[in-house]
């Protein structure tokens, strides 16, 4: 498990994700030339909590390659 975290409006949000989820997140951010934190912040803002389930949901719903 890999710990990811992001500060949203002064509040720190964190969760642990599987190595596969982290790799998909890292690669997707790289392909879009954006930092991972940008996407983690969007997950918190759109789904209310930073969880692996919400990260996967965000990638499924919002990411188009």
mmCIF file of N, CA and C in Angstrom:
data_model
loop_
_atom_site.group_PDB
_atom_site.id
_atom_site.type_symbol
_atom_site.label_atom_id
_atom_site.label_comp_id
_atom_site.label_asym_id
_atom_site.label_seq_id
_atom_site.Cartn_x
_atom_site.Cartn_y
_atom_site.Cartn_z
ATOM 1 N N UNK A 1 0.842 -1.178 0.000
ATOM 2 C CA UNK A 1 0.000 0.000 0.000
ATOM 3 C C UNK A 1 0.890 1.245 0.000
ATOM 4 N N UNK A 2 0.437 2.241 -0.696
ATOM 5 C CA UNK A 2 1.174 3.499 -0.827
ATOM 6 C C UNK A 2 0.283 4.613 -0.303
ATOM 7 N N UNK A 3 0.837 5.449 0.547
ATOM 8 C CA UNK A 3 0.085 6.556 1.127
ATOM 9 C C UNK A 3 0.148 7.758 0.185
ATOM 10 N N UNK A 4 -1.026 8.329 -0.104
ATOM 11 C CA UNK A 4 -1.115 9.560 -0.901
ATOM 12 C C UNK A 4 -1.830 10.592 -0.056
ATOM 13 N N UNK A 5 -1.494 11.848 -0.286
ATOM 14 C CA UNK A 5 -2.103 12.912 0.508
ATOM 15 C C UNK A 5 -2.149 14.197 -0.286
ATOM 16 N N UNK A 6 -3.078 15.085 0.134
ATOM 17 C CA UNK A 6 -3.227 16.376 -0.524
ATOM 18 C C UNK A 6 -3.827 17.356 0.477
ATOM 19 N N UNK A 7 -3.424 18.606 0.375
ATOM 20 C CA UNK A 7 -3.974 19.680 1.194
ATOM 21 C C UNK A 7 -5.056 20.382 0.378
ATOM 22 N N UNK A 8 -6.266 20.414 0.917
ATOM 23 C CA UNK A 8 -7.375 21.097 0.247
ATOM 24 C C UNK A 8 -7.906 22.159 1.201
ATOM 25 N N UNK A 9 -7.691 23.402 0.837
ATOM 26 C CA UNK A 9 -8.157 24.538 1.640
ATOM 27 C C UNK A 9 -7.681 24.448 3.097
ATOM 28 N N UNK A 10 -6.431 24.059 3.282
ATOM 29 C CA UNK A 10 -5.845 24.010 4.617
ATOM 30 C C UNK A 10 -6.124 22.742 5.400
ATOM 31 N N UNK A 11 -6.845 21.788 4.822
ATOM 32 C CA UNK A 11 -7.122 20.519 5.484
ATOM 33 C C UNK A 11 -6.389 19.409 4.750
ATOM 34 N N UNK A 12 -5.634 18.607 5.499
ATOM 35 C CA UNK A 12 -4.870 17.523 4.901
ATOM 36 C C UNK A 12 -5.758 16.283 4.778
ATOM 37 N N UNK A 13 -5.801 15.718 3.581
ATOM 38 C CA UNK A 13 -6.547 14.490 3.306
ATOM 39 C C UNK A 13 -5.537 13.435 2.882
ATOM 40 N N UNK A 14 -5.688 12.214 3.385
ATOM 41 C CA UNK A 14 -4.766 11.147 3.008
ATOM 42 C C UNK A 14 -5.479 9.808 2.980
ATOM 43 N N UNK A 15 -4.899 8.880 2.248
ATOM 44 C CA UNK A 15 -5.403 7.511 2.175
ATOM 45 C C UNK A 15 -4.282 6.619 1.687
ATOM 46 N N UNK A 16 -4.477 5.332 1.813
ATOM 47 C CA UNK A 16 -3.541 4.365 1.254
ATOM 48 C C UNK A 16 -4.191 3.738 0.032
ATOM 49 N N UNK A 17 -3.396 3.594 -1.029
ATOM 50 C CA UNK A 17 -3.887 2.994 -2.267
ATOM 51 C C UNK A 17 -2.972 1.837 -2.645
ATOM 52 N N UNK A 18 -3.488 0.934 -3.456
ATOM 53 C CA UNK A 18 -2.682 -0.191 -3.926
ATOM 54 C C UNK A 18 -1.604 0.319 -4.881
ATOM 55 N N UNK A 19 -0.603 -0.504 -5.086
ATOM 56 C CA UNK A 19 0.477 -0.142 -6.012
ATOM 57 C C UNK A 19 -0.074 0.057 -7.428
ATOM 58 N N UNK A 20 -1.046 -0.755 -7.828
ATOM 59 C CA UNK A 20 -1.639 -0.616 -9.164
ATOM 60 C C UNK A 20 -2.359 0.722 -9.315
ATOM 61 N N UNK A 21 -3.163 1.080 -8.326
ATOM 62 C CA UNK A 21 -3.879 2.354 -8.384
ATOM 63 C C UNK A 21 -2.897 3.516 -8.433
ATOM 64 N N UNK A 22 -1.851 3.449 -7.628
ATOM 65 C CA UNK A 22 -0.851 4.523 -7.631
ATOM 66 C C UNK A 22 -0.169 4.615 -8.988
ATOM 67 N N UNK A 23 0.142 3.487 -9.598
ATOM 68 C CA UNK A 23 0.787 3.492 -10.915
ATOM 69 C C UNK A 23 -0.137 4.108 -11.962
ATOM 70 N N UNK A 24 -1.428 3.746 -11.944
ATOM 71 C CA UNK A 24 -2.380 4.324 -12.899
ATOM 72 C C UNK A 24 -2.512 5.820 -12.685
ATOM 73 N N UNK A 25 -2.569 6.243 -11.437
ATOM 74 C CA UNK A 25 -2.678 7.656 -11.102
ATOM 75 C C UNK A 25 -1.443 8.414 -11.558
ATOM 76 N N UNK A 26 -0.266 7.858 -11.260
ATOM 77 C CA UNK A 26 0.996 8.485 -11.652
ATOM 78 C C UNK A 26 1.118 8.578 -13.167
ATOM 79 N N UNK A 27 0.810 7.487 -13.870
ATOM 80 C CA UNK A 27 0.920 7.490 -15.330
ATOM 81 C C UNK A 27 -0.082 8.442 -15.977
ATOM 82 N N UNK A 28 -1.309 8.474 -15.449
ATOM 83 C CA UNK A 28 -2.322 9.385 -15.989
ATOM 84 C C UNK A 28 -1.931 10.839 -15.803
ATOM 85 N N UNK A 29 -1.385 11.149 -14.636
ATOM 86 C CA UNK A 29 -0.924 12.525 -14.378
ATOM 87 C C UNK A 29 0.235 12.872 -15.309
ATOM 88 N N UNK A 30 1.147 11.922 -15.504
ATOM 89 C CA UNK A 30 2.290 12.149 -16.394
ATOM 90 C C UNK A 30 1.817 12.401 -17.833
ATOM 91 N N UNK A 31 0.879 11.582 -18.312
ATOM 92 C CA UNK A 31 0.385 11.747 -19.679
ATOM 93 C C UNK A 31 -0.300 13.088 -19.888
ATOM 94 N N UNK A 32 -0.899 13.621 -18.816
ATOM 95 C CA UNK A 32 -1.588 14.906 -18.900
ATOM 96 C C UNK A 32 -0.674 16.074 -18.509
ATOM 97 N N UNK A 33 0.565 15.743 -18.148
ATOM 98 C CA UNK A 33 1.556 16.749 -17.760
ATOM 99 C C UNK A 33 1.058 17.618 -16.607
ATOM 100 N N UNK A 34 0.460 16.966 -15.608
ATOM 101 C CA UNK A 34 -0.063 17.640 -14.418
ATOM 102 C C UNK A 34 0.409 16.891 -13.177
ATOM 103 N N UNK A 35 0.507 17.569 -12.047
ATOM 104 C CA UNK A 35 0.912 16.883 -10.812
ATOM 105 C C UNK A 35 -0.214 15.993 -10.272
ATOM 106 N N UNK A 36 0.159 14.906 -9.624
ATOM 107 C CA UNK A 36 -0.822 13.994 -9.036
ATOM 108 C C UNK A 36 -1.728 14.750 -8.064
ATOM 109 N N UNK A 37 -1.163 15.677 -7.305
ATOM 110 C CA UNK A 37 -1.932 16.422 -6.308
ATOM 111 C C UNK A 37 -3.130 17.138 -6.891
ATOM 112 N N UNK A 38 -3.023 17.597 -8.114
ATOM 113 C CA UNK A 38 -4.143 18.269 -8.771
ATOM 114 C C UNK A 38 -5.338 17.324 -8.870
ATOM 115 N N UNK A 39 -5.086 16.092 -9.234
ATOM 116 C CA UNK A 39 -6.164 15.119 -9.378
ATOM 117 C C UNK A 39 -6.680 14.654 -8.025
ATOM 118 N N UNK A 40 -5.792 14.531 -7.046
ATOM 119 C CA UNK A 40 -6.242 14.161 -5.704
ATOM 120 C C UNK A 40 -7.144 15.247 -5.129
ATOM 121 N N UNK A 41 -6.793 16.500 -5.380
ATOM 122 C CA UNK A 41 -7.639 17.610 -4.919
ATOM 123 C C UNK A 41 -9.010 17.556 -5.585
ATOM 124 N N UNK A 42 -9.048 17.266 -6.873
ATOM 125 C CA UNK A 42 -10.334 17.163 -7.577
ATOM 126 C C UNK A 42 -11.180 16.031 -7.015
ATOM 127 N N UNK A 43 -10.534 14.920 -6.639
ATOM 128 C CA UNK A 43 -11.268 13.799 -6.040
ATOM 129 C C UNK A 43 -11.951 14.261 -4.759
ATOM 130 N N UNK A 44 -11.211 14.962 -3.902
ATOM 131 C CA UNK A 44 -11.782 15.439 -2.634
ATOM 132 C C UNK A 44 -12.921 16.409 -2.904
ATOM 133 N N UNK A 45 -12.725 17.338 -3.810
ATOM 134 C CA UNK A 45 -13.758 18.337 -4.090
ATOM 135 C C UNK A 45 -15.010 17.723 -4.725
ATOM 136 N N UNK A 46 -14.843 16.735 -5.597
ATOM 137 C CA UNK A 46 -15.989 16.167 -6.298
ATOM 138 C C UNK A 46 -16.693 15.057 -5.529
ATOM 139 N N UNK A 47 -15.953 14.311 -4.707
ATOM 140 C CA UNK A 47 -16.545 13.156 -4.023
ATOM 141 C C UNK A 47 -16.548 13.295 -2.501
ATOM 142 N N UNK A 48 -15.916 14.337 -1.984
ATOM 143 C CA UNK A 48 -15.993 14.608 -0.556
ATOM 144 C C UNK A 48 -14.965 13.922 0.319
ATOM 145 N N UNK A 49 -14.271 12.915 -0.192
ATOM 146 C CA UNK A 49 -13.280 12.203 0.625
ATOM 147 C C UNK A 49 -12.227 11.596 -0.290
ATOM 148 N N UNK A 50 -11.026 11.516 0.223
ATOM 149 C CA UNK A 50 -9.932 10.900 -0.520
ATOM 150 C C UNK A 50 -9.852 9.436 -0.102
ATOM 151 N N UNK A 51 -10.396 8.576 -0.948
ATOM 152 C CA UNK A 51 -10.334 7.135 -0.729
ATOM 153 C C UNK A 51 -9.917 6.480 -2.038
ATOM 154 N N UNK A 52 -9.413 5.271 -1.948
ATOM 155 C CA UNK A 52 -9.035 4.562 -3.174
ATOM 156 C C UNK A 52 -10.258 4.368 -4.069
ATOM 157 N N UNK A 53 -11.387 4.062 -3.462
ATOM 158 C CA UNK A 53 -12.626 3.884 -4.229
ATOM 159 C C UNK A 53 -12.967 5.159 -4.999
ATOM 160 N N UNK A 54 -12.853 6.315 -4.356
ATOM 161 C CA UNK A 54 -13.163 7.577 -5.028
ATOM 162 C C UNK A 54 -12.143 7.915 -6.108
ATOM 163 N N UNK A 55 -10.885 7.575 -5.875
ATOM 164 C CA UNK A 55 -9.853 7.812 -6.895
ATOM 165 C C UNK A 55 -10.167 6.980 -8.134
ATOM 166 N N UNK A 56 -10.491 5.699 -7.944
ATOM 167 C CA UNK A 56 -10.828 4.833 -9.074
ATOM 168 C C UNK A 56 -12.092 5.316 -9.782
ATOM 169 N N UNK A 57 -13.065 5.768 -9.013
ATOM 170 C CA UNK A 57 -14.306 6.299 -9.583
ATOM 171 C C UNK A 57 -14.001 7.537 -10.437
ATOM 172 N N UNK A 58 -13.160 8.435 -9.910
ATOM 173 C CA UNK A 58 -12.766 9.634 -10.640
ATOM 174 C C UNK A 58 -12.084 9.255 -11.960
ATOM 175 N N UNK A 59 -11.138 8.325 -11.901
ATOM 176 C CA UNK A 59 -10.427 7.926 -13.116
ATOM 177 C C UNK A 59 -11.398 7.308 -14.124
ATOM 178 N N UNK A 60 -12.340 6.521 -13.640
ATOM 179 C CA UNK A 60 -13.309 5.876 -14.540
ATOM 180 C C UNK A 60 -14.245 6.899 -15.176
ATOM 181 N N UNK A 61 -14.686 7.882 -14.407
ATOM 182 C CA UNK A 61 -15.669 8.842 -14.899
ATOM 183 C C UNK A 61 -15.072 10.040 -15.640
ATOM 184 N N UNK A 62 -13.906 10.488 -15.230
ATOM 185 C CA UNK A 62 -13.389 11.769 -15.721
ATOM 186 C C UNK A 62 -12.216 11.662 -16.691
ATOM 187 N N UNK A 63 -11.453 10.564 -16.627
ATOM 188 C CA UNK A 63 -10.257 10.495 -17.459
ATOM 189 C C UNK A 63 -10.581 9.893 -18.801
ATOM 190 N N UNK A 64 -10.241 10.620 -19.846
ATOM 191 C CA UNK A 64 -10.389 10.123 -21.212
ATOM 192 C C UNK A 64 -9.034 10.263 -21.887
ATOM 193 N N UNK A 65 -8.544 9.167 -22.409
ATOM 194 C CA UNK A 65 -7.253 9.218 -23.107
ATOM 195 C C UNK A 65 -7.450 9.261 -24.599
#
